[in-house]
mmCIF file with all atom_site columns, C-alpha atoms in Angstrom:
data_model
loop_
_atom_site.group_PDB
_atom_site.id
_atom_site.type_symbol
_atom_site.label_atom_id
_atom_site.label_alt_id
_atom_site.label_comp_id
_atom_site.label_asym_id
_atom_site.label_entity_id
_atom_site.label_seq_id
_atom_site.pdbx_PDB_ins_code
_atom_site.Cartn_x
_atom_site.Cartn_y
_atom_site.Cartn_z
_atom_site.occupancy
_atom_site.B_iso_or_equiv
_atom_site.pdbx_formal_charge
_atom_site.auth_seq_id
_atom_site.auth_comp_id
_atom_site.auth_asym_id
_atom_site.auth_atom_id
_atom_site.pdbx_PDB_model_num
ATOM 1   C CA . UNK A 1 1   ? -42.051 70.246 104.817 1.00 0.00 ? 1   UNK A CA 1
ATOM 2   C CA . UNK A 1 2   ? -43.366 69.106 108.140 1.00 0.00 ? 2   UNK A CA 1
ATOM 3   C CA . UNK A 1 3   ? -43.951 65.538 106.750 1.00 0.00 ? 3   UNK A CA 1
ATOM 4   C CA . UNK A 1 4   ? -40.448 65.329 105.479 1.00 0.00 ? 4   UNK A CA 1
ATOM 5   C CA . UNK A 1 5   ? -38.959 66.516 108.783 1.00 0.00 ? 5   UNK A CA 1
ATOM 6   C CA . UNK A 1 6   ? -41.075 63.944 110.697 1.00 0.00 ? 6   UNK A CA 1
ATOM 7   C CA . UNK A 1 7   ? -39.865 61.169 108.503 1.00 0.00 ? 7   UNK A CA 1
ATOM 8   C CA . UNK A 1 8   ? -36.301 62.294 108.812 1.00 0.00 ? 8   UNK A CA 1
ATOM 9   C CA . UNK A 1 9   ? -36.618 62.423 112.599 1.00 0.00 ? 9   UNK A CA 1
ATOM 10  C CA . UNK A 1 10  ? -38.215 59.042 112.768 1.00 0.00 ? 10  UNK A CA 1
ATOM 11  C CA . UNK A 1 11  ? -35.303 57.497 110.836 1.00 0.00 ? 11  UNK A CA 1
ATOM 12  C CA . UNK A 1 12  ? -32.392 59.525 112.275 1.00 0.00 ? 12  UNK A CA 1
ATOM 13  C CA . UNK A 1 13  ? -30.717 56.627 113.920 1.00 0.00 ? 13  UNK A CA 1
ATOM 14  C CA . UNK A 1 14  ? -30.440 54.649 110.751 1.00 0.00 ? 14  UNK A CA 1
ATOM 15  C CA . UNK A 1 15  ? -30.959 55.471 107.116 1.00 0.00 ? 15  UNK A CA 1
ATOM 16  C CA . UNK A 1 16  ? -32.106 52.963 104.474 1.00 0.00 ? 16  UNK A CA 1
ATOM 17  C CA . UNK A 1 17  ? -30.908 53.089 100.858 1.00 0.00 ? 17  UNK A CA 1
ATOM 18  C CA . UNK A 1 18  ? -32.650 51.150 98.092  1.00 0.00 ? 18  UNK A CA 1
ATOM 19  C CA . UNK A 1 19  ? -30.715 50.570 94.922  1.00 0.00 ? 19  UNK A CA 1
ATOM 20  C CA . UNK A 1 20  ? -33.501 51.016 92.446  1.00 0.00 ? 20  UNK A CA 1
ATOM 21  C CA . UNK A 1 21  ? -33.558 49.271 89.099  1.00 0.00 ? 21  UNK A CA 1
ATOM 22  C CA . UNK A 1 22  ? -33.114 51.208 85.947  1.00 0.00 ? 22  UNK A CA 1
ATOM 23  C CA . UNK A 1 23  ? -36.872 51.747 85.419  1.00 0.00 ? 23  UNK A CA 1
ATOM 24  C CA . UNK A 1 24  ? -39.178 53.099 88.126  1.00 0.00 ? 24  UNK A CA 1
ATOM 25  C CA . UNK A 1 25  ? -41.819 50.466 87.092  1.00 0.00 ? 25  UNK A CA 1
ATOM 26  C CA . UNK A 1 26  ? -39.413 47.815 88.266  1.00 0.00 ? 26  UNK A CA 1
ATOM 27  C CA . UNK A 1 27  ? -38.718 49.423 91.691  1.00 0.00 ? 27  UNK A CA 1
ATOM 28  C CA . UNK A 1 28  ? -39.831 47.529 94.732  1.00 0.00 ? 28  UNK A CA 1
ATOM 29  C CA . UNK A 1 29  ? -42.868 48.887 96.534  1.00 0.00 ? 29  UNK A CA 1
ATOM 30  C CA . UNK A 1 30  ? -41.873 50.579 99.834  1.00 0.00 ? 30  UNK A CA 1
ATOM 31  C CA . UNK A 1 31  ? -44.174 50.731 102.749 1.00 0.00 ? 31  UNK A CA 1
ATOM 32  C CA . UNK A 1 32  ? -43.463 52.677 106.006 1.00 0.00 ? 32  UNK A CA 1
ATOM 33  C CA . UNK A 1 33  ? -45.841 52.165 109.020 1.00 0.00 ? 33  UNK A CA 1
ATOM 34  C CA . UNK A 1 34  ? -45.252 54.252 112.113 1.00 0.00 ? 34  UNK A CA 1
ATOM 35  C CA . UNK A 1 35  ? -46.241 52.087 115.145 1.00 0.00 ? 35  UNK A CA 1
ATOM 36  C CA . UNK A 1 36  ? -45.646 54.672 117.936 1.00 0.00 ? 36  UNK A CA 1
ATOM 37  C CA . UNK A 1 37  ? -42.707 56.209 119.752 1.00 0.00 ? 37  UNK A CA 1
ATOM 38  C CA . UNK A 1 38  ? -39.829 55.239 117.538 1.00 0.00 ? 38  UNK A CA 1
ATOM 39  C CA . UNK A 1 39  ? -41.294 52.024 116.182 1.00 0.00 ? 39  UNK A CA 1
ATOM 40  C CA . UNK A 1 40  ? -41.553 51.495 112.476 1.00 0.00 ? 40  UNK A CA 1
ATOM 41  C CA . UNK A 1 41  ? -42.632 48.648 110.300 1.00 0.00 ? 41  UNK A CA 1
ATOM 42  C CA . UNK A 1 42  ? -40.789 48.847 106.950 1.00 0.00 ? 42  UNK A CA 1
ATOM 43  C CA . UNK A 1 43  ? -41.555 46.738 103.947 1.00 0.00 ? 43  UNK A CA 1
ATOM 44  C CA . UNK A 1 44  ? -39.380 46.969 100.842 1.00 0.00 ? 44  UNK A CA 1
ATOM 45  C CA . UNK A 1 45  ? -40.625 44.521 98.167  1.00 0.00 ? 45  UNK A CA 1
ATOM 46  C CA . UNK A 1 46  ? -40.664 41.232 100.039 1.00 0.00 ? 46  UNK A CA 1
ATOM 47  C CA . UNK A 1 47  ? -38.361 42.224 102.773 1.00 0.00 ? 47  UNK A CA 1
ATOM 48  C CA . UNK A 1 48  ? -39.823 43.168 106.223 1.00 0.00 ? 48  UNK A CA 1
ATOM 49  C CA . UNK A 1 49  ? -38.066 45.110 108.919 1.00 0.00 ? 49  UNK A CA 1
ATOM 50  C CA . UNK A 1 50  ? -39.119 46.321 112.435 1.00 0.00 ? 50  UNK A CA 1
ATOM 51  C CA . UNK A 1 51  ? -37.308 49.217 113.837 1.00 0.00 ? 51  UNK A CA 1
ATOM 52  C CA . UNK A 1 52  ? -37.271 49.014 117.648 1.00 0.00 ? 52  UNK A CA 1
ATOM 53  C CA . UNK A 1 53  ? -40.776 47.434 118.154 1.00 0.00 ? 53  UNK A CA 1
ATOM 54  C CA . UNK A 1 54  ? -41.310 48.665 121.735 1.00 0.00 ? 54  UNK A CA 1
ATOM 55  C CA . UNK A 1 55  ? -44.860 47.502 122.517 1.00 0.00 ? 55  UNK A CA 1
ATOM 56  C CA . UNK A 1 56  ? -44.842 46.659 126.210 1.00 0.00 ? 56  UNK A CA 1
ATOM 57  C CA . UNK A 1 57  ? -45.372 49.520 128.638 1.00 0.00 ? 57  UNK A CA 1
ATOM 58  C CA . UNK A 1 58  ? -43.346 49.823 131.764 1.00 0.00 ? 58  UNK A CA 1
ATOM 59  C CA . UNK A 1 59  ? -45.273 50.795 134.947 1.00 0.00 ? 59  UNK A CA 1
ATOM 60  C CA . UNK A 1 60  ? -44.922 54.397 136.018 1.00 0.00 ? 60  UNK A CA 1
ATOM 61  C CA . UNK A 1 61  ? -44.183 57.188 136.426 1.00 0.00 ? 61  UNK A CA 1
ATOM 62  C CA . UNK A 1 62  ? -41.616 57.346 137.947 1.00 0.00 ? 62  UNK A CA 1
ATOM 63  C CA . UNK A 1 63  ? -40.212 54.027 137.065 1.00 0.00 ? 63  UNK A CA 1
ATOM 64  C CA . UNK A 1 64  ? -36.632 54.762 136.769 1.00 0.00 ? 64  UNK A CA 1
ATOM 65  C CA . UNK A 1 65  ? -33.854 56.665 138.706 1.00 0.00 ? 65  UNK A CA 1
ATOM 66  C CA . UNK A 1 66  ? -30.149 57.435 138.743 1.00 0.00 ? 66  UNK A CA 1
ATOM 67  C CA . UNK A 1 67  ? -28.455 55.438 141.523 1.00 0.00 ? 67  UNK A CA 1
ATOM 68  C CA . UNK A 1 68  ? -27.047 57.435 144.460 1.00 0.00 ? 68  UNK A CA 1
ATOM 69  C CA . UNK A 1 69  ? -23.573 56.036 143.727 1.00 0.00 ? 69  UNK A CA 1
ATOM 70  C CA . UNK A 1 70  ? -23.691 57.575 140.215 1.00 0.00 ? 70  UNK A CA 1
ATOM 71  C CA . UNK A 1 71  ? -26.107 60.508 140.429 1.00 0.00 ? 71  UNK A CA 1
ATOM 72  C CA . UNK A 1 72  ? -25.025 61.826 137.051 1.00 0.00 ? 72  UNK A CA 1
ATOM 73  C CA . UNK A 1 73  ? -25.231 58.500 135.346 1.00 0.00 ? 73  UNK A CA 1
ATOM 74  C CA . UNK A 1 74  ? -27.116 58.854 131.952 1.00 0.00 ? 74  UNK A CA 1
ATOM 75  C CA . UNK A 1 75  ? -28.440 55.307 132.135 1.00 0.00 ? 75  UNK A CA 1
ATOM 76  C CA . UNK A 1 76  ? -31.722 54.753 134.000 1.00 0.00 ? 76  UNK A CA 1
ATOM 77  C CA . UNK A 1 77  ? -32.305 52.008 136.461 1.00 0.00 ? 77  UNK A CA 1
ATOM 78  C CA . UNK A 1 78  ? -35.794 50.589 137.005 1.00 0.00 ? 78  UNK A CA 1
ATOM 79  C CA . UNK A 1 79  ? -37.243 50.489 140.485 1.00 0.00 ? 79  UNK A CA 1
ATOM 80  C CA . UNK A 1 80  ? -38.460 46.914 140.090 1.00 0.00 ? 80  UNK A CA 1
ATOM 81  C CA . UNK A 1 81  ? -38.346 44.125 137.671 1.00 0.00 ? 81  UNK A CA 1
ATOM 82  C CA . UNK A 1 82  ? -40.832 44.230 134.778 1.00 0.00 ? 82  UNK A CA 1
ATOM 83  C CA . UNK A 1 83  ? -41.597 41.718 132.149 1.00 0.00 ? 83  UNK A CA 1
ATOM 84  C CA . UNK A 1 84  ? -41.898 41.969 128.428 1.00 0.00 ? 84  UNK A CA 1
ATOM 85  C CA . UNK A 1 85  ? -45.529 41.911 127.410 1.00 0.00 ? 85  UNK A CA 1
ATOM 86  C CA . UNK A 1 86  ? -45.181 38.922 124.997 1.00 0.00 ? 86  UNK A CA 1
ATOM 87  C CA . UNK A 1 87  ? -49.015 38.763 124.304 1.00 0.00 ? 87  UNK A CA 1
ATOM 88  C CA . UNK A 1 88  ? -48.972 42.384 123.154 1.00 0.00 ? 88  UNK A CA 1
ATOM 89  C CA . UNK A 1 89  ? -45.876 41.877 121.008 1.00 0.00 ? 89  UNK A CA 1
ATOM 90  C CA . UNK A 1 90  ? -47.415 38.831 119.580 1.00 0.00 ? 90  UNK A CA 1
ATOM 91  C CA . UNK A 1 91  ? -50.679 40.692 118.797 1.00 0.00 ? 91  UNK A CA 1
ATOM 92  C CA . UNK A 1 92  ? -48.798 43.521 116.984 1.00 0.00 ? 92  UNK A CA 1
ATOM 93  C CA . UNK A 1 93  ? -46.663 40.944 115.163 1.00 0.00 ? 93  UNK A CA 1
ATOM 94  C CA . UNK A 1 94  ? -49.813 39.119 113.865 1.00 0.00 ? 94  UNK A CA 1
ATOM 95  C CA . UNK A 1 95  ? -51.438 42.365 112.816 1.00 0.00 ? 95  UNK A CA 1
ATOM 96  C CA . UNK A 1 96  ? -48.594 43.826 110.778 1.00 0.00 ? 96  UNK A CA 1
ATOM 97  C CA . UNK A 1 97  ? -47.043 40.615 109.337 1.00 0.00 ? 97  UNK A CA 1
ATOM 98  C CA . UNK A 1 98  ? -50.262 38.681 108.815 1.00 0.00 ? 98  UNK A CA 1
ATOM 99  C CA . UNK A 1 99  ? -48.380 35.405 108.682 1.00 0.00 ? 99  UNK A CA 1
ATOM 100 C CA . UNK A 1 100 ? -45.419 36.753 106.670 1.00 0.00 ? 100 UNK A CA 1
ATOM 101 C CA . UNK A 1 101 ? -41.800 36.396 107.708 1.00 0.00 ? 101 UNK A CA 1
ATOM 102 C CA . UNK A 1 102 ? -39.959 39.226 109.408 1.00 0.00 ? 102 UNK A CA 1
ATOM 103 C CA . UNK A 1 103 ? -36.466 39.490 108.106 1.00 0.00 ? 103 UNK A CA 1
ATOM 104 C CA . UNK A 1 104 ? -34.796 42.035 110.450 1.00 0.00 ? 104 UNK A CA 1
ATOM 105 C CA . UNK A 1 105 ? -35.471 43.766 113.676 1.00 0.00 ? 105 UNK A CA 1
ATOM 106 C CA . UNK A 1 106 ? -33.198 46.736 114.387 1.00 0.00 ? 106 UNK A CA 1
ATOM 107 C CA . UNK A 1 107 ? -32.606 48.417 117.726 1.00 0.00 ? 107 UNK A CA 1
ATOM 108 C CA . UNK A 1 108 ? -31.916 52.080 117.383 1.00 0.00 ? 108 UNK A CA 1
ATOM 109 C CA . UNK A 1 109 ? -30.270 52.231 120.772 1.00 0.00 ? 109 UNK A CA 1
ATOM 110 C CA . UNK A 1 110 ? -30.427 50.421 124.070 1.00 0.00 ? 110 UNK A CA 1
ATOM 111 C CA . UNK A 1 111 ? -32.934 52.602 126.038 1.00 0.00 ? 111 UNK A CA 1
ATOM 112 C CA . UNK A 1 112 ? -35.946 50.813 127.366 1.00 0.00 ? 112 UNK A CA 1
ATOM 113 C CA . UNK A 1 113 ? -38.391 52.636 125.131 1.00 0.00 ? 113 UNK A CA 1
ATOM 114 C CA . UNK A 1 114 ? -36.632 51.227 122.111 1.00 0.00 ? 114 UNK A CA 1
ATOM 115 C CA . UNK A 1 115 ? -34.913 47.938 122.892 1.00 0.00 ? 115 UNK A CA 1
ATOM 116 C CA . UNK A 1 116 ? -37.006 46.411 125.657 1.00 0.00 ? 116 UNK A CA 1
ATOM 117 C CA . UNK A 1 117 ? -39.088 44.204 123.242 1.00 0.00 ? 117 UNK A CA 1
ATOM 118 C CA . UNK A 1 118 ? -36.593 43.876 120.345 1.00 0.00 ? 118 UNK A CA 1
ATOM 119 C CA . UNK A 1 119 ? -35.203 40.453 121.489 1.00 0.00 ? 119 UNK A CA 1
ATOM 120 C CA . UNK A 1 120 ? -38.931 39.150 121.821 1.00 0.00 ? 120 UNK A CA 1
ATOM 121 C CA . UNK A 1 121 ? -39.446 40.135 118.226 1.00 0.00 ? 121 UNK A CA 1
ATOM 122 C CA . UNK A 1 122 ? -36.318 38.207 117.276 1.00 0.00 ? 122 UNK A CA 1
ATOM 123 C CA . UNK A 1 123 ? -37.331 35.186 119.259 1.00 0.00 ? 123 UNK A CA 1
ATOM 124 C CA . UNK A 1 124 ? -40.953 35.113 118.062 1.00 0.00 ? 124 UNK A CA 1
ATOM 125 C CA . UNK A 1 125 ? -40.108 35.642 114.343 1.00 0.00 ? 125 UNK A CA 1
ATOM 126 C CA . UNK A 1 126 ? -36.549 34.236 113.988 1.00 0.00 ? 126 UNK A CA 1
ATOM 127 C CA . UNK A 1 127 ? -35.537 37.575 112.478 1.00 0.00 ? 127 UNK A CA 1
ATOM 128 C CA . UNK A 1 128 ? -31.942 38.725 112.665 1.00 0.00 ? 128 UNK A CA 1
ATOM 129 C CA . UNK A 1 129 ? -31.555 41.495 115.223 1.00 0.00 ? 129 UNK A CA 1
ATOM 130 C CA . UNK A 1 130 ? -29.132 44.305 114.523 1.00 0.00 ? 130 UNK A CA 1
ATOM 131 C CA . UNK A 1 131 ? -28.109 46.606 117.366 1.00 0.00 ? 131 UNK A CA 1
ATOM 132 C CA . UNK A 1 132 ? -25.454 48.045 119.596 1.00 0.00 ? 132 UNK A CA 1
ATOM 133 C CA . UNK A 1 133 ? -23.321 45.738 121.813 1.00 0.00 ? 133 UNK A CA 1
ATOM 134 C CA . UNK A 1 134 ? -25.554 46.489 124.781 1.00 0.00 ? 134 UNK A CA 1
ATOM 135 C CA . UNK A 1 135 ? -28.773 45.622 122.809 1.00 0.00 ? 135 UNK A CA 1
ATOM 136 C CA . UNK A 1 136 ? -27.257 42.222 121.666 1.00 0.00 ? 136 UNK A CA 1
ATOM 137 C CA . UNK A 1 137 ? -26.151 41.562 125.275 1.00 0.00 ? 137 UNK A CA 1
ATOM 138 C CA . UNK A 1 138 ? -29.861 42.329 126.342 1.00 0.00 ? 138 UNK A CA 1
ATOM 139 C CA . UNK A 1 139 ? -30.930 39.805 123.651 1.00 0.00 ? 139 UNK A CA 1
ATOM 140 C CA . UNK A 1 140 ? -28.574 37.076 124.819 1.00 0.00 ? 140 UNK A CA 1
ATOM 141 C CA . UNK A 1 141 ? -29.822 37.636 128.317 1.00 0.00 ? 141 UNK A CA 1
ATOM 142 C CA . UNK A 1 142 ? -33.307 36.998 126.979 1.00 0.00 ? 142 UNK A CA 1
ATOM 143 C CA . UNK A 1 143 ? -32.268 33.743 125.267 1.00 0.00 ? 143 UNK A CA 1
ATOM 144 C CA . UNK A 1 144 ? -31.364 34.926 121.796 1.00 0.00 ? 144 UNK A CA 1
ATOM 145 C CA . UNK A 1 145 ? -28.320 33.224 120.361 1.00 0.00 ? 145 UNK A CA 1
ATOM 146 C CA . UNK A 1 146 ? -25.298 35.612 119.888 1.00 0.00 ? 146 UNK A CA 1
ATOM 147 C CA . UNK A 1 147 ? -25.329 34.472 116.156 1.00 0.00 ? 147 UNK A CA 1
ATOM 148 C CA . UNK A 1 148 ? -28.790 35.917 115.725 1.00 0.00 ? 148 UNK A CA 1
ATOM 149 C CA . UNK A 1 149 ? -27.737 39.461 116.719 1.00 0.00 ? 149 UNK A CA 1
ATOM 150 C CA . UNK A 1 150 ? -25.374 41.549 114.726 1.00 0.00 ? 150 UNK A CA 1
ATOM 151 C CA . UNK A 1 151 ? -23.407 44.127 116.767 1.00 0.00 ? 151 UNK A CA 1
ATOM 152 C CA . UNK A 1 152 ? -22.875 47.562 115.255 1.00 0.00 ? 152 UNK A CA 1
ATOM 153 C CA . UNK A 1 153 ? -21.201 50.548 116.629 1.00 0.00 ? 153 UNK A CA 1
ATOM 154 C CA . UNK A 1 154 ? -21.636 53.158 113.846 1.00 0.00 ? 154 UNK A CA 1
ATOM 155 C CA . UNK A 1 155 ? -20.224 53.550 110.441 1.00 0.00 ? 155 UNK A CA 1
ATOM 156 C CA . UNK A 1 156 ? -21.214 50.229 109.073 1.00 0.00 ? 156 UNK A CA 1
ATOM 157 C CA . UNK A 1 157 ? -22.886 49.494 105.702 1.00 0.00 ? 157 UNK A CA 1
ATOM 158 C CA . UNK A 1 158 ? -24.887 46.409 106.157 1.00 0.00 ? 158 UNK A CA 1
ATOM 159 C CA . UNK A 1 159 ? -26.214 44.736 102.999 1.00 0.00 ? 159 UNK A CA 1
ATOM 160 C CA . UNK A 1 160 ? -29.634 43.270 103.818 1.00 0.00 ? 160 UNK A CA 1
ATOM 161 C CA . UNK A 1 161 ? -30.095 41.840 100.328 1.00 0.00 ? 161 UNK A CA 1
ATOM 162 C CA . UNK A 1 162 ? -32.516 42.873 97.652  1.00 0.00 ? 162 UNK A CA 1
ATOM 163 C CA . UNK A 1 163 ? -30.662 46.183 97.069  1.00 0.00 ? 163 UNK A CA 1
ATOM 164 C CA . UNK A 1 164 ? -31.300 47.305 100.629 1.00 0.00 ? 164 UNK A CA 1
ATOM 165 C CA . UNK A 1 165 ? -28.407 48.675 102.772 1.00 0.00 ? 165 UNK A CA 1
ATOM 166 C CA . UNK A 1 166 ? -28.597 49.843 106.349 1.00 0.00 ? 166 UNK A CA 1
ATOM 167 C CA . UNK A 1 167 ? -26.078 52.586 107.207 1.00 0.00 ? 167 UNK A CA 1
ATOM 168 C CA . UNK A 1 168 ? -25.349 52.645 110.951 1.00 0.00 ? 168 UNK A CA 1
ATOM 169 C CA . UNK A 1 169 ? -24.765 55.970 112.603 1.00 0.00 ? 169 UNK A CA 1
ATOM 170 C CA . UNK A 1 170 ? -23.222 56.766 115.905 1.00 0.00 ? 170 UNK A CA 1
ATOM 171 C CA . UNK A 1 171 ? -24.816 59.624 117.810 1.00 0.00 ? 171 UNK A CA 1
ATOM 172 C CA . UNK A 1 172 ? -24.688 60.742 121.449 1.00 0.00 ? 172 UNK A CA 1
ATOM 173 C CA . UNK A 1 173 ? -28.364 60.490 122.428 1.00 0.00 ? 173 UNK A CA 1
ATOM 174 C CA . UNK A 1 174 ? -28.179 61.220 126.095 1.00 0.00 ? 174 UNK A CA 1
ATOM 175 C CA . UNK A 1 175 ? -24.635 62.556 126.877 1.00 0.00 ? 175 UNK A CA 1
ATOM 176 C CA . UNK A 1 176 ? -23.055 65.871 126.904 1.00 0.00 ? 176 UNK A CA 1
ATOM 177 C CA . UNK A 1 177 ? -24.635 68.248 124.266 1.00 0.00 ? 177 UNK A CA 1
ATOM 178 C CA . UNK A 1 178 ? -21.140 69.596 123.465 1.00 0.00 ? 178 UNK A CA 1
ATOM 179 C CA . UNK A 1 179 ? -19.983 66.138 122.027 1.00 0.00 ? 179 UNK A CA 1
ATOM 180 C CA . UNK A 1 180 ? -22.991 64.727 119.942 1.00 0.00 ? 180 UNK A CA 1
ATOM 181 C CA . UNK A 1 181 ? -20.778 62.217 118.106 1.00 0.00 ? 181 UNK A CA 1
ATOM 182 C CA . UNK A 1 182 ? -18.975 60.152 120.695 1.00 0.00 ? 182 UNK A CA 1
ATOM 183 C CA . UNK A 1 183 ? -18.416 56.447 121.750 1.00 0.00 ? 183 UNK A CA 1
ATOM 184 C CA . UNK A 1 184 ? -20.977 54.898 124.038 1.00 0.00 ? 184 UNK A CA 1
ATOM 185 C CA . UNK A 1 185 ? -19.900 55.355 127.526 1.00 0.00 ? 185 UNK A CA 1
ATOM 186 C CA . UNK A 1 186 ? -19.973 51.698 128.439 1.00 0.00 ? 186 UNK A CA 1
ATOM 187 C CA . UNK A 1 187 ? -18.900 50.171 125.153 1.00 0.00 ? 187 UNK A CA 1
ATOM 188 C CA . UNK A 1 188 ? -15.318 49.890 123.812 1.00 0.00 ? 188 UNK A CA 1
#
C-alpha cells in the first residue's frame, strides 16, 4: 500500500496512460526510475521521458525570500543569481540515457526545485519540453526556441506517440488551501 501511495504522490502532477496491445506479451516494457525530489526517468518501450530533472543545487539555506513589497507572495525570489550546474545535468543525462535519445522533458510546475534544470535537459538532448507558460518562458530565457516547448495549463491530453498519452492536471500547489484547483496567479 505504501509503495502505491509513493508512486501516486510522485506522479500527482501528471498521469501517464499507455494503450496496451491486446496481449500482455506485446506490451512495451515500462521502467520508472526515481532520481530524487520529484525527478523521474520514465522509459516506455523506446520512448524516454524525464519529469522535472532538477539536478543543480541552489546555495542555501536560506536562499529565497518574499519581497517586502509583496510579503504574502507565494513565489520565492532568490537572494542572488545562481547558475544551472550543466556539468551535473550532463553527468546524470549520460548515466540514465547511455547515449539514447531523450524524447520529452516535462516540468511539473515552475518552482526552482522542479524546473530549474528543465531547459538545460531540453538544450542538451533536443527533447521537447512540456510545461506551464512560466516554465516555457524560463526555457526561452535560457535559449530554448519557443517551438521546442509546449505550453500546457491543465486539462490537456497530449499524445506522445507509441500509445502514450500525458494528461495535464491543474492544481494549486502553493496557494490558498481552500481553493486547491485554481488558475495560476500570474498566468491568464
